[in-house]
Amino acid sequence: MIAMAWTGAFFALCALGMLLAPFVPQRRNPLLVAIAGALASACLCVAGAYALLSGRTVDTTLGLSPLGSTIRFSLDPLSGVFVLITGIVFLATSVFSAGYLQRYLDHYSLKVFTVLYFGLLAAIAAVLLASDVLSFLVAWELMSIGCYLLVNFEHRRDENIRAGYLMLAMGEAGTLAAAVALLLLANAAGSLGFEAIRMNGTRLADGLRWTVFVLSVAGFGVKAGLVPVNSWLPRAHPAAPANVSALLSGVILNLGIYGIVRVNLDLVPPRLAGPGIVLLLVGAISAFLGILYAVTANDMKTLLAHSSIENMGIATTALGAGVVFATTGHQALAAIALVAAFYQLANHSVYKALLFFGAGTVDAYAGTRDLDHLGGLIHRMPWTALFFLIGSLSIAAIYPFSGFSSEWLTLQALLRSAELSSNLVKTAFAFAGVALALTAALAVTCFVKAFAMGFLGMPRSPAAEEAREAPRSMLAPMGALAALCVLLGILPTFVIPALGGALKSVGGASAAHTLVPPFFSHGRPSALPAKFIADFHDLGAQVGQDIVPGRGLVVLHRGGADNPVVFAMATSYGFVVLILLLGGTAFVVRRLTAARRVMREEQWDGGVHQLLPEMTYTATGFSNPVRVIFDAILRPRTVEDTQETVAQHFRVAIVRTREHPHLVDRLVLDVLTAWMAGAAGLLARMHHGKLNAYVAYVLGTLVLFLGIAALR
Amino acid sequence: MTQWVLEGLRAGIRTTRYPFAPETAAGVSPGLPAAGELARPDLERLIARCPTAALASADGRLVVDARRCVHCFRCVRGSDTPAPWQGGYEWATGEGTLGKTFTRSLHIRVVDAGDCGACLHEVKQLAGPYYSLHRLGFFISPTPRQADVLLVVGPGTDQMREALTKAYKAMPTPRTVIAVGTCALSGGVFGSNFACGGGISSILPVDVEVPGNPPPPLAILHALLLATGRAAPAAKERQTAGERMP
């Protein structure tokens, strides 16, 4: 009940924020967002952490809905994971907003923003807590619309309006699909409550399972940004304010995955391997396409948006692997894959919120987000640069930052497909593994580009030259998230058991003991199975000796008797060793070179008179090799080819603009748009403006309904 | 491919034997006017014919400033009493400041400081199979950061002054500057004018000078050997060898 009290406090604070907003003066509204938002999200964090760590499910019945069903909220460990992640992102975003919103003070109504912001916060939490179909769908719809309104906050720009409409349209289509999936389940169970659906879940026929799976993945996948329903995401992010972008990527994308997990793993326990394979492949393709378009993007926020698709893809791949393992009886491997998926989601929320804060700060204080026009910001915005660097290293999965742990677990889980029996499934796993490996490499390229082109080198525009550092209220949340990135990276041994607890609600055994054995625990060698210790002796390791204190090692499932190879990662110990090595090397080098005479001269620049920004490497140039290699997928197209002439025959310049229409846009969105336009054209023939025909329509409709009534 | 190998084997080694044996092939050097005794009227006529003031008289003898000669042959051709002429190619003067350390590995950064292309062309010949500077442990470097020798061609135009200074400053010590060609030594036909200061020495401290306009590749090779202390500098005054320009 304690957890529910904290969530109650959260909803109360959100309501308070919404009520106060119209009465607080415009320029005080950011402060309201910061204070009330921070308090509310702190409550949410406590509730989530409590649910996750205690491992208990708390239920509350809120009353009867107009349809006669009970409205139930429940907080189980699965919700707990998402609630905790959400709370952390909310907390950072609320504090960040105080400084960031100042830029809208003279142009847009911040009172409206505050009301919508708290509304969205409450709706998101309600989605995670809802425990019956009706309240879930209502909360989902509120979340969808609140999200649309906030993304479209800068509503006086044409391109934002277009992006907003696409987002709304795709979101609504997704909601519709998800609603059908949930109602099918409710129909089969004869009740709207999740509890009843769960009881009935094991008895479902295969056909219904597939229908529910396809509908829910397509519906929730829209919010998660999975291919091929991701077209709205790269358009919405550049339109949204940075703090909303952080919420969008850090929280709302997670909700999509939450929906998929809730329906396909919790409500309907998996029995078929097929859906798992589909998830695996969808995830792998999303990851690869996401990062490919991220590398070629030059707008910082578009780049981050595409990279969100990539990260959701990685999580979905792990999820798919988990489903396949679970349905083929490999419970321990399933637990590893699912923990990897949750870990990936947690990491992504933290570093993507951080990176969006960074991009927003750059946008606000350097005047542009175009990497081709930035550069040299590290001198003027040193703290922002440091935090953005930590975020970039994390997302590029560089040890010892957070992305490494989850991607490592995901790839290891995919490698364990050797224990599956079907060759077809193994091939799918191999494909996903290769795609993820390629993705990881491209992610490094992408974030080298994002950081180096934005923060290093020379400023390539007057705006970047006059950049200044953000106020502390914006740097503090970035710093906190950066610290969290490091912690999530070096302490997986504490994160994994916590996440393992969430598996209880999706029917899996807790992965904690499989993944993090009390390996170096003080004086407790007997806590490990003797067989396990023997395996390690064969590998030349000593187990259970009092060498180092605490948990520091993640050990992946140790395989069968003929396969005693153990995959292990010791990021916590590795971090200590890394620091010792780096520090020791620095010390030795210093001592050795202390006596040397140092000459300091200007850096060699090729002897040019003055190095101009136009001469330096650009973001476009940096990503060009990737663009050339993947030309067959990217299909760049010249959209404009105008010639500027002085007289009839003298050409001054040829202006050429190239763009890369997204593969999904070309193959899916454009085709659908064309069909819809065709259908609308057919329907438009009815709208010919002849009054007598309209009267005939009314009459016809009346006759039709009377006929139906008479037949019943 | 086979044919190519056979052709190569049949041709044998064509690379010059210099510095282990003197190079005797025809046309490896245009030669320079040499000092000598001449009758006073002839001497004055010859000095008047020289466009770059490379010829002068000292105590009634003809003396030659090789740093100014542009091989125009006005003192030889069309003159009733031609100036004495001398072949050879070991013309580099100066001091080799680089020690034994660089005997087998010397990295050279070539800078074109307003060159007409002739000296640069001769420098390029060094990397060819005939002169093959690599066999002697010399290497052309793309950056001054890794170079020991700054090899400058051209008169040192104002436009290149800054680039040259930057390149020199970017080099690690010990470093040596070799000025190649008459233009780099004295400004040549340009002298000191609105666009250049009459030689590289007005910009950088020059350690080794290679006369010639352009100097033959072997003279440049000699300068590189001199810079590493593997060859002696040219004699102060050239003796009449009795050779005549054909």
Tab-separated table of C-alpha atoms in Angstrom, chain B residues 50-178:
chain	number	residue	atom	x	y	z
B	50	CYS	CA	76.336	38.310	-67.311
B	51	PRO	CA	72.671	39.176	-66.500
B	52	THR	CA	72.778	38.171	-62.837
B	53	ALA	CA	76.208	39.557	-61.856
B	54	ALA	CA	77.555	36.083	-61.237
B	55	LEU	CA	80.883	37.034	-62.824
B	56	ALA	CA	83.280	39.533	-61.252
B	57	SER	CA	86.953	40.345	-61.379
B	58	ALA	CA	89.316	40.117	-58.467
B	59	ASP	CA	92.944	41.114	-58.936
B	60	GLY	CA	92.523	40.775	-62.680
B	61	ARG	CA	91.157	37.228	-62.418
B	62	LEU	CA	87.695	36.094	-63.333
B	63	VAL	CA	85.812	34.925	-60.216
B	64	VAL	CA	82.429	33.205	-60.314
B	65	ASP	CA	79.665	33.471	-57.753
B	66	ALA	CA	77.925	30.155	-58.347
B	67	ARG	CA	75.052	31.296	-56.114
B	68	ARG	CA	74.042	33.732	-58.848
B	69	CYS	CA	74.702	31.800	-62.047
B	70	VAL	CA	71.595	30.826	-64.022
B	71	HIS	CA	73.384	28.786	-66.745
B	72	CYS	CA	72.379	31.268	-69.438
B	73	PHE	CA	75.601	30.503	-71.342
B	74	ARG	CA	75.915	34.168	-72.434
B	75	CYS	CA	79.508	34.054	-71.187
B	76	VAL	CA	80.241	31.051	-73.397
B	77	ARG	CA	78.102	31.216	-76.482
B	78	GLY	CA	78.388	34.276	-78.753
B	79	SER	CA	81.496	35.391	-76.969
B	80	ASP	CA	84.869	35.496	-78.758
B	81	THR	CA	86.706	34.563	-75.618
B	82	PRO	CA	84.432	32.189	-73.734
B	83	ALA	CA	84.644	31.888	-69.988
B	84	PRO	CA	86.248	28.732	-68.644
B	85	TRP	CA	83.606	26.080	-67.988
B	86	GLN	CA	83.560	23.275	-65.496
B	87	GLY	CA	81.423	20.131	-65.287
B	88	GLY	CA	80.770	18.184	-62.124
B	89	TYR	CA	77.906	18.308	-59.711
B	90	GLU	CA	79.263	18.337	-56.161
B	91	TRP	CA	78.345	21.973	-55.726
B	92	ALA	CA	76.641	22.120	-52.355
B	93	THR	CA	78.272	24.325	-49.752
B	94	GLY	CA	77.583	24.827	-46.106
B	95	GLU	CA	77.811	22.779	-42.989
B	96	GLY	CA	76.266	19.429	-42.171
B	97	THR	CA	74.806	19.945	-38.701
B	98	LEU	CA	72.915	16.693	-38.491
B	99	GLY	CA	74.871	13.958	-36.776
B	100	LYS	CA	75.375	10.268	-37.388
B	101	THR	CA	71.876	9.521	-36.112
B	102	PHE	CA	70.415	10.505	-39.456
B	103	THR	CA	72.738	8.434	-41.608
B	104	ARG	CA	70.156	5.826	-42.543
B	105	SER	CA	66.968	7.788	-42.070
B	106	LEU	CA	66.553	11.385	-43.030
B	107	HIS	CA	63.107	12.768	-43.703
B	108	ILE	CA	62.753	15.658	-46.077
B	109	ARG	CA	59.932	18.129	-46.372
B	110	VAL	CA	60.005	19.875	-49.747
B	111	VAL	CA	58.516	23.362	-49.860
B	112	ASP	CA	57.880	25.215	-53.082
B	113	ALA	CA	58.460	28.875	-52.240
B	114	GLY	CA	57.640	30.410	-55.597
B	115	ASP	CA	59.516	27.956	-57.766
B	116	CYS	CA	59.136	28.014	-61.569
B	117	GLY	CA	58.949	24.230	-61.590
B	118	ALA	CA	62.445	23.466	-62.769
B	119	CYS	CA	64.059	22.868	-59.375
B	120	LEU	CA	60.979	20.996	-58.232
B	121	HIS	CA	61.269	18.813	-61.304
B	122	GLU	CA	64.864	17.969	-60.434
B	123	VAL	CA	63.848	17.165	-56.859
B	124	LYS	CA	61.200	14.869	-58.239
B	125	GLN	CA	63.849	13.038	-60.273
B	126	LEU	CA	65.507	12.004	-57.006
B	127	ALA	CA	62.653	9.685	-56.208
B	128	GLY	CA	62.909	8.033	-59.622
B	129	PRO	CA	64.748	4.771	-60.268
B	130	TYR	CA	67.874	6.405	-61.651
B	131	TYR	CA	68.761	8.594	-58.654
B	132	SER	CA	66.718	6.656	-56.094
B	133	LEU	CA	67.283	8.652	-52.935
B	134	HIS	CA	65.719	5.971	-50.775
B	135	ARG	CA	68.717	3.675	-51.219
B	136	LEU	CA	70.729	6.263	-49.262
B	137	GLY	CA	68.190	6.496	-46.436
B	138	PHE	CA	66.487	9.706	-47.556
B	139	PHE	CA	62.724	9.951	-47.551
B	140	ILE	CA	60.279	12.605	-48.632
B	141	SER	CA	57.866	13.412	-45.831
B	142	PRO	CA	54.388	14.864	-46.301
B	143	THR	CA	54.545	16.923	-43.136
B	144	PRO	CA	57.186	19.077	-41.459
B	145	ARG	CA	56.174	17.556	-38.126
B	146	GLN	CA	58.159	14.454	-39.050
B	147	ALA	CA	60.864	16.059	-41.176
B	148	ASP	CA	64.521	16.683	-40.358
B	149	VAL	CA	65.309	18.667	-43.472
B	150	LEU	CA	63.378	21.521	-44.979
B	151	LEU	CA	64.261	21.546	-48.649
B	152	VAL	CA	63.220	24.870	-50.134
B	153	VAL	CA	63.037	25.702	-53.831
B	154	GLY	CA	62.136	29.061	-55.332
B	155	PRO	CA	63.086	32.630	-54.399
B	156	GLY	CA	60.893	32.793	-51.300
B	157	THR	CA	57.984	34.947	-52.384
B	158	ASP	CA	56.139	37.135	-49.909
B	159	GLN	CA	53.077	34.927	-50.260
B	160	MET	CA	55.063	31.907	-49.111
B	161	ARG	CA	56.951	33.670	-46.344
B	162	GLU	CA	54.431	32.798	-43.632
B	163	ALA	CA	53.948	29.229	-44.788
B	164	LEU	CA	57.706	28.704	-44.834
B	165	THR	CA	58.146	30.088	-41.329
B	166	LYS	CA	55.272	27.949	-40.082
B	167	ALA	CA	56.747	24.827	-41.659
B	168	TYR	CA	60.144	25.559	-40.113
B	169	LYS	CA	58.622	26.135	-36.680
B	170	ALA	CA	56.629	22.940	-36.939
B	171	MET	CA	59.805	20.880	-37.370
B	172	PRO	CA	61.411	19.122	-34.437
B	173	THR	CA	65.019	19.926	-33.618
B	174	PRO	CA	67.689	19.265	-34.818
B	175	ARG	CA	66.602	20.622	-38.156
B	176	THR	CA	68.383	21.691	-41.308
B	177	VAL	CA	67.335	24.009	-44.106
B	178	ILE	CA	68.627	23.258	-47.591
